[in-house]
Amino acid sequence: MTPTIKERTDVDGCGCLDCRNVQTAATERTVLDALVWSVGLFRSRPSIVAFAGVIVLANRLLETDVITVLPLPVVDLFEAAAAFAFLFLIRAYVGTIVAGELTGDPVTIREGIQRSLARTPALVGVILLIVGFVLTIPSLVGLPLLVLVGVLPGDPVALVGFPVAAAVGGAVFLVPMLLLLFTFWFAPEACVIGRYGPVESLRVSWHVTTNYRGKFVLIVVLVLGSVLGLQLPASLPETGARLAWVAPAVDVIAASVSELLSIVWASAYAHVYVQAIVS
């Protein structure tokens, strides 16, 4: 049976590690240990790489001229489906597999797919809530600034200078947006692994990020460093005609490897979620 891992207050009966079948070693792993563990998991569960590879291949095909033979609405539909599958369905499948491994109750491919598909409606609700909060709350926070700008005589940008205006605007709008994204980052794991509803998933993610802020920041740094490191070769200027035919291949390889490595980070997110929930 696919495991469901909830907060202790939401568990009927005892919520200790033994009753949940969670290994003590799993709760003691650092983020780096979780990443190393994830690489080993992918060797033992090749279905993760296979499913991710199919979506990565689809993304590469969508970047070629072959897709242009289809009507634009169909292309948009394919692109949206591929993006949703890569960003959320694969993450849901990986999270389900990770939960099974950490509880000593391995999940079969069929069970993993069934859980991922069954939680898709709730996952869509989570995404819509996050987008709504990210778009609404920064606007409400910045509303007094907009009112102030409207009542001030003259051009406020010219009055304080563009650098100051850009810094203030970024702080007012961008900082709340990033904080919200940080706070709700583990909502997909709560929705899939914990089987929480959309609103409850946001609440649980809030608790996880509050208690594990340092670990989450480390994960973000690792992800950004990996993505930048992989994209750097593709962004390097060409140094001669010899590299002209190499650049497209470098772009394809860099994008594909970066997307495959993001699955490792998805496994780490699921691992941190389980650690936070059972501790």
Coordinates of C-alpha atoms in Angstrom, one line a residue:
M1 CA 0.0 0.0 0.0
T2 CA 1.3 3.5 -0.8
P3 CA 2.3 5.2 2.4
T4 CA 0.6 8.4 3.7
I5 CA 2.8 10.5 5.9
K6 CA 1.0 13.2 7.9
E7 CA 1.9 15.5 10.8
R8 CA 1.7 13.8 14.2
T9 CA -1.3 15.8 15.2
D10 CA -3.2 14.5 12.1
V11 CA -2.3 10.8 12.8
D12 CA -4.8 8.5 14.5
G13 CA -3.0 6.7 17.3
C14 CA 0.7 6.8 17.9
G15 CA 2.9 8.9 15.6
C16 CA 6.3 7.6 16.6
L17 CA 8.9 6.5 14.1
D18 CA 8.4 2.8 14.9
C19 CA 4.6 3.0 14.3
R20 CA 5.2 4.8 11.0
N21 CA 8.0 2.4 10.0
V22 CA 10.3 5.3 9.3
Q23 CA 14.0 4.5 9.8
T24 CA 15.9 6.5 12.3
A25 CA 18.7 7.0 9.8
A26 CA 16.3 8.7 7.5
T27 CA 15.6 11.4 10.0
E28 CA 19.4 12.0 10.6
R29 CA 20.4 12.6 7.0
T30 CA 21.7 16.0 6.0
V31 CA 20.6 17.6 2.8
L32 CA 23.8 16.5 1.1
D33 CA 23.2 12.9 2.4
A34 CA 19.7 13.1 1.0
L35 CA 21.0 14.1 -2.4
V36 CA 23.5 11.2 -2.4
W37 CA 20.8 8.9 -1.2
S38 CA 18.6 10.1 -4.1
V39 CA 21.2 9.2 -6.7
G40 CA 21.3 5.7 -5.3
L41 CA 17.5 5.6 -5.3
F42 CA 17.5 6.3 -9.0
R43 CA 19.8 3.4 -9.7
S44 CA 17.5 1.1 -7.8
R45 CA 14.3 2.6 -9.2
P46 CA 15.0 3.2 -12.9
S47 CA 11.4 3.9 -13.6
I48 CA 12.0 7.4 -12.2
V49 CA 14.7 8.1 -14.8
A50 CA 12.6 6.4 -17.5
F51 CA 9.5 8.6 -16.9
A52 CA 11.6 11.8 -16.5
G53 CA 13.5 10.8 -19.7
V54 CA 10.2 10.6 -21.7
I55 CA 9.2 14.1 -20.6
V56 CA 12.7 15.5 -21.2
L57 CA 12.6 14.1 -24.7
A58 CA 9.2 15.6 -25.2
N59 CA 10.6 19.0 -24.1
R60 CA 13.4 18.7 -26.6
L61 CA 11.0 17.8 -29.4
L62 CA 8.9 20.9 -28.6
E63 CA 12.0 23.0 -29.1
T64 CA 12.5 21.7 -32.7
D65 CA 10.9 22.8 -35.9
V66 CA 9.0 19.5 -36.2
I67 CA 6.3 20.8 -33.8
T68 CA 5.6 23.8 -36.0
V69 CA 3.6 21.7 -38.4
L70 CA 0.8 21.6 -35.8
P71 CA -1.7 24.4 -35.1
L72 CA -0.6 26.9 -32.5
P73 CA -3.3 26.0 -30.0
V74 CA -2.2 22.3 -30.1
V75 CA 1.4 23.3 -29.6
D76 CA 0.4 25.4 -26.6
L77 CA -1.5 22.5 -25.2
F78 CA 1.4 20.1 -25.6
E79 CA 3.8 22.6 -24.0
A80 CA 1.5 23.2 -21.0
A81 CA 1.0 19.4 -20.6
A82 CA 4.7 18.8 -20.7
A83 CA 5.5 21.6 -18.3
F84 CA 2.8 20.3 -15.8
A85 CA 4.0 16.7 -16.1
F86 CA 7.6 17.7 -15.5
L87 CA 7.1 20.2 -12.7
F88 CA 4.4 18.4 -10.8
L89 CA 3.5 14.9 -11.9
I90 CA 7.1 13.7 -11.9
R91 CA 7.7 15.4 -8.6
A92 CA 4.5 13.6 -7.3
Y93 CA 5.7 10.2 -8.5
V94 CA 9.2 10.8 -7.1
G95 CA 7.8 11.9 -3.7
T96 CA 5.6 8.7 -3.6
I97 CA 8.6 6.5 -4.3
V98 CA 10.7 8.3 -1.7
A99 CA 8.0 7.9 0.9
G100 CA 7.8 4.2 0.3
E101 CA 11.5 3.8 0.5
L102 CA 11.8 5.8 3.8
T103 CA 9.0 3.8 5.4
G104 CA 10.4 0.4 4.3
D105 CA 7.3 -0.2 2.2
P106 CA 8.5 0.1 -1.4
V107 CA 5.9 1.4 -3.9
T108 CA 5.4 -0.3 -7.2
I109 CA 5.3 1.6 -10.5
R110 CA 1.6 1.0 -10.7
E111 CA 1.0 2.3 -7.2
G112 CA 3.2 5.3 -7.8
I113 CA 1.3 6.3 -10.9
Q114 CA -2.1 5.7 -9.3
R115 CA -1.2 7.9 -6.3
S116 CA 0.2 10.6 -8.6
L117 CA -2.9 10.7 -10.9
A118 CA -5.3 10.4 -8.0
R119 CA -3.8 13.5 -6.3
T120 CA -3.7 15.5 -9.6
P121 CA -7.0 17.4 -8.9
A122 CA -5.8 18.4 -5.4
L123 CA -2.4 19.2 -6.9
V124 CA -4.0 21.6 -9.4
G125 CA -5.8 23.2 -6.5
V126 CA -2.5 23.7 -4.7
I127 CA -1.0 25.3 -7.7
L128 CA -3.9 27.7 -8.2
L129 CA -3.8 28.7 -4.5
I130 CA -0.1 29.4 -4.7
V131 CA -0.4 31.4 -7.8
G132 CA -3.3 33.3 -6.3
F133 CA -1.4 34.2 -3.1
V134 CA 1.8 35.1 -5.0
L135 CA -0.1 37.4 -7.3
T136 CA -2.5 38.9 -4.7
I137 CA -0.5 39.4 -1.5
P138 CA 2.5 41.3 -3.0
S139 CA 0.0 43.6 -4.7
L140 CA -1.8 44.2 -1.4
V141 CA 1.5 44.9 0.4
G142 CA 2.5 47.3 -2.4
L143 CA -0.8 49.1 -2.5
P144 CA 0.2 51.8 0.0
L145 CA 3.3 52.5 -2.1
L146 CA 1.2 52.8 -5.2
V147 CA -1.2 55.2 -3.4
L148 CA 1.8 57.3 -2.2
V149 CA 3.2 57.4 -5.7
G150 CA -0.1 58.6 -7.0
V151 CA -0.5 61.5 -4.6
L152 CA 3.1 62.7 -4.9
P153 CA 3.5 65.7 -7.2
G154 CA 5.8 65.2 -10.2
D155 CA 7.7 62.1 -11.2
P156 CA 8.7 60.0 -8.1
V157 CA 11.3 58.2 -10.1
A158 CA 13.0 61.5 -11.1
L159 CA 12.6 62.7 -7.5
V160 CA 14.5 59.8 -5.8
G161 CA 16.4 58.4 -8.7
F162 CA 15.9 55.2 -10.7
P163 CA 18.2 53.0 -8.6
V164 CA 16.3 53.9 -5.3
A165 CA 12.9 53.5 -7.0
A166 CA 13.9 50.1 -8.4
A167 CA 15.2 48.9 -5.1
V168 CA 12.1 50.0 -3.2
G169 CA 9.8 48.5 -5.8
G170 CA 11.7 45.3 -5.8
A171 CA 11.7 45.1 -2.0
V172 CA 8.0 45.8 -1.8
F173 CA 6.8 43.4 -4.5
L174 CA 9.6 40.8 -5.1
V175 CA 10.4 40.0 -1.4
P176 CA 6.9 39.0 -0.4
M177 CA 6.6 37.0 -3.6
L178 CA 9.8 35.1 -2.9
L179 CA 8.8 34.5 0.8
L180 CA 5.5 33.1 -0.3
L181 CA 7.2 30.7 -2.8
F182 CA 9.6 29.7 -0.1
T183 CA 6.8 29.1 2.4
F184 CA 4.7 27.0 0.1
W185 CA 7.5 25.1 -1.6
F186 CA 6.7 21.8 0.1
A187 CA 2.9 22.0 -0.6
P188 CA 3.1 19.5 -3.5
E189 CA 4.8 16.9 -1.2
A190 CA 2.2 17.5 1.5
C191 CA -0.6 17.1 -1.1
V192 CA 0.8 13.9 -2.5
I193 CA 2.7 12.2 0.3
G194 CA 0.4 13.4 3.1
R195 CA -2.8 13.4 1.0
Y196 CA -3.8 16.8 2.4
G197 CA -6.2 19.0 0.6
P198 CA -5.0 22.2 -1.1
V199 CA -5.5 24.5 1.9
E200 CA -4.1 22.0 4.3
S201 CA -1.1 21.4 2.1
L202 CA -0.2 25.1 2.3
R203 CA -0.5 25.0 6.1
V204 CA 1.7 21.9 6.4
S205 CA 4.3 23.5 4.0
W206 CA 4.3 26.6 6.2
H207 CA 5.3 24.4 9.2
V208 CA 8.0 22.6 7.2
T209 CA 9.7 25.7 6.0
T210 CA 9.4 27.3 9.4
N211 CA 11.2 24.4 11.1
Y212 CA 13.6 23.5 8.3
R213 CA 14.5 26.9 6.8
G214 CA 18.3 26.3 6.9
K215 CA 18.0 23.0 5.0
F216 CA 15.7 24.5 2.4
V217 CA 18.1 27.4 1.7
L218 CA 20.9 24.9 1.2
I219 CA 18.8 23.0 -1.3
V220 CA 18.0 26.2 -3.2
V221 CA 21.7 27.1 -3.3
L222 CA 22.5 23.6 -4.7
V223 CA 19.8 23.7 -7.3
L224 CA 20.7 27.2 -8.5
G225 CA 24.4 26.3 -8.6
S226 CA 23.7 23.2 -10.6
V227 CA 21.4 24.9 -13.1
L228 CA 23.8 27.8 -13.6
G229 CA 26.8 25.5 -13.9
L230 CA 25.0 23.4 -16.6
Q231 CA 23.7 26.4 -18.5
L232 CA 27.0 28.2 -18.5
P233 CA 28.6 26.2 -21.4
A234 CA 25.6 26.9 -23.5
S235 CA 25.8 30.7 -22.8
L236 CA 29.5 31.0 -23.6
P237 CA 30.2 33.1 -26.7
E238 CA 31.4 31.3 -29.7
T239 CA 35.2 31.6 -30.2
G240 CA 35.3 30.4 -33.8
A241 CA 33.5 28.8 -36.7
R242 CA 34.5 25.4 -35.3
L243 CA 32.1 25.9 -32.3
A244 CA 29.2 27.0 -34.5
W245 CA 28.0 23.4 -35.0
V246 CA 28.7 22.5 -31.4
A247 CA 26.6 25.1 -29.7
P248 CA 23.2 23.6 -30.5
A249 CA 24.3 20.2 -29.2
V250 CA 25.6 21.8 -26.0
D251 CA 22.3 23.6 -25.5
V252 CA 20.4 20.3 -25.8
I253 CA 22.7 18.4 -23.5
A254 CA 22.8 21.2 -20.9
A255 CA 19.0 21.6 -20.8
S256 CA 18.4 17.8 -20.7
V257 CA 21.0 17.1 -18.0
S258 CA 19.7 20.1 -16.0
E259 CA 16.1 18.8 -16.1
L260 CA 17.2 15.3 -15.1
L261 CA 19.2 16.6 -12.2
S262 CA 16.1 18.5 -11.0
I263 CA 14.6 15.1 -10.3
V264 CA 17.4 14.6 -7.8
W265 CA 16.3 17.8 -6.1
A266 CA 12.7 16.7 -6.1
S267 CA 13.7 13.6 -4.2
A268 CA 15.6 15.7 -1.7
Y269 CA 12.4 17.9 -1.2
A270 CA 10.4 14.7 -0.5
H271 CA 13.1 13.5 1.9
V272 CA 13.1 16.8 3.8
Y273 CA 9.3 16.8 3.9
V274 CA 9.3 13.3 5.5
Q275 CA 12.0 14.4 8.0
A276 CA 10.1 17.5 9.0
I277 CA 6.8 15.6 9.4
V278 CA 8.0 12.7 11.5
S279 CA 10.4 14.7 13.7

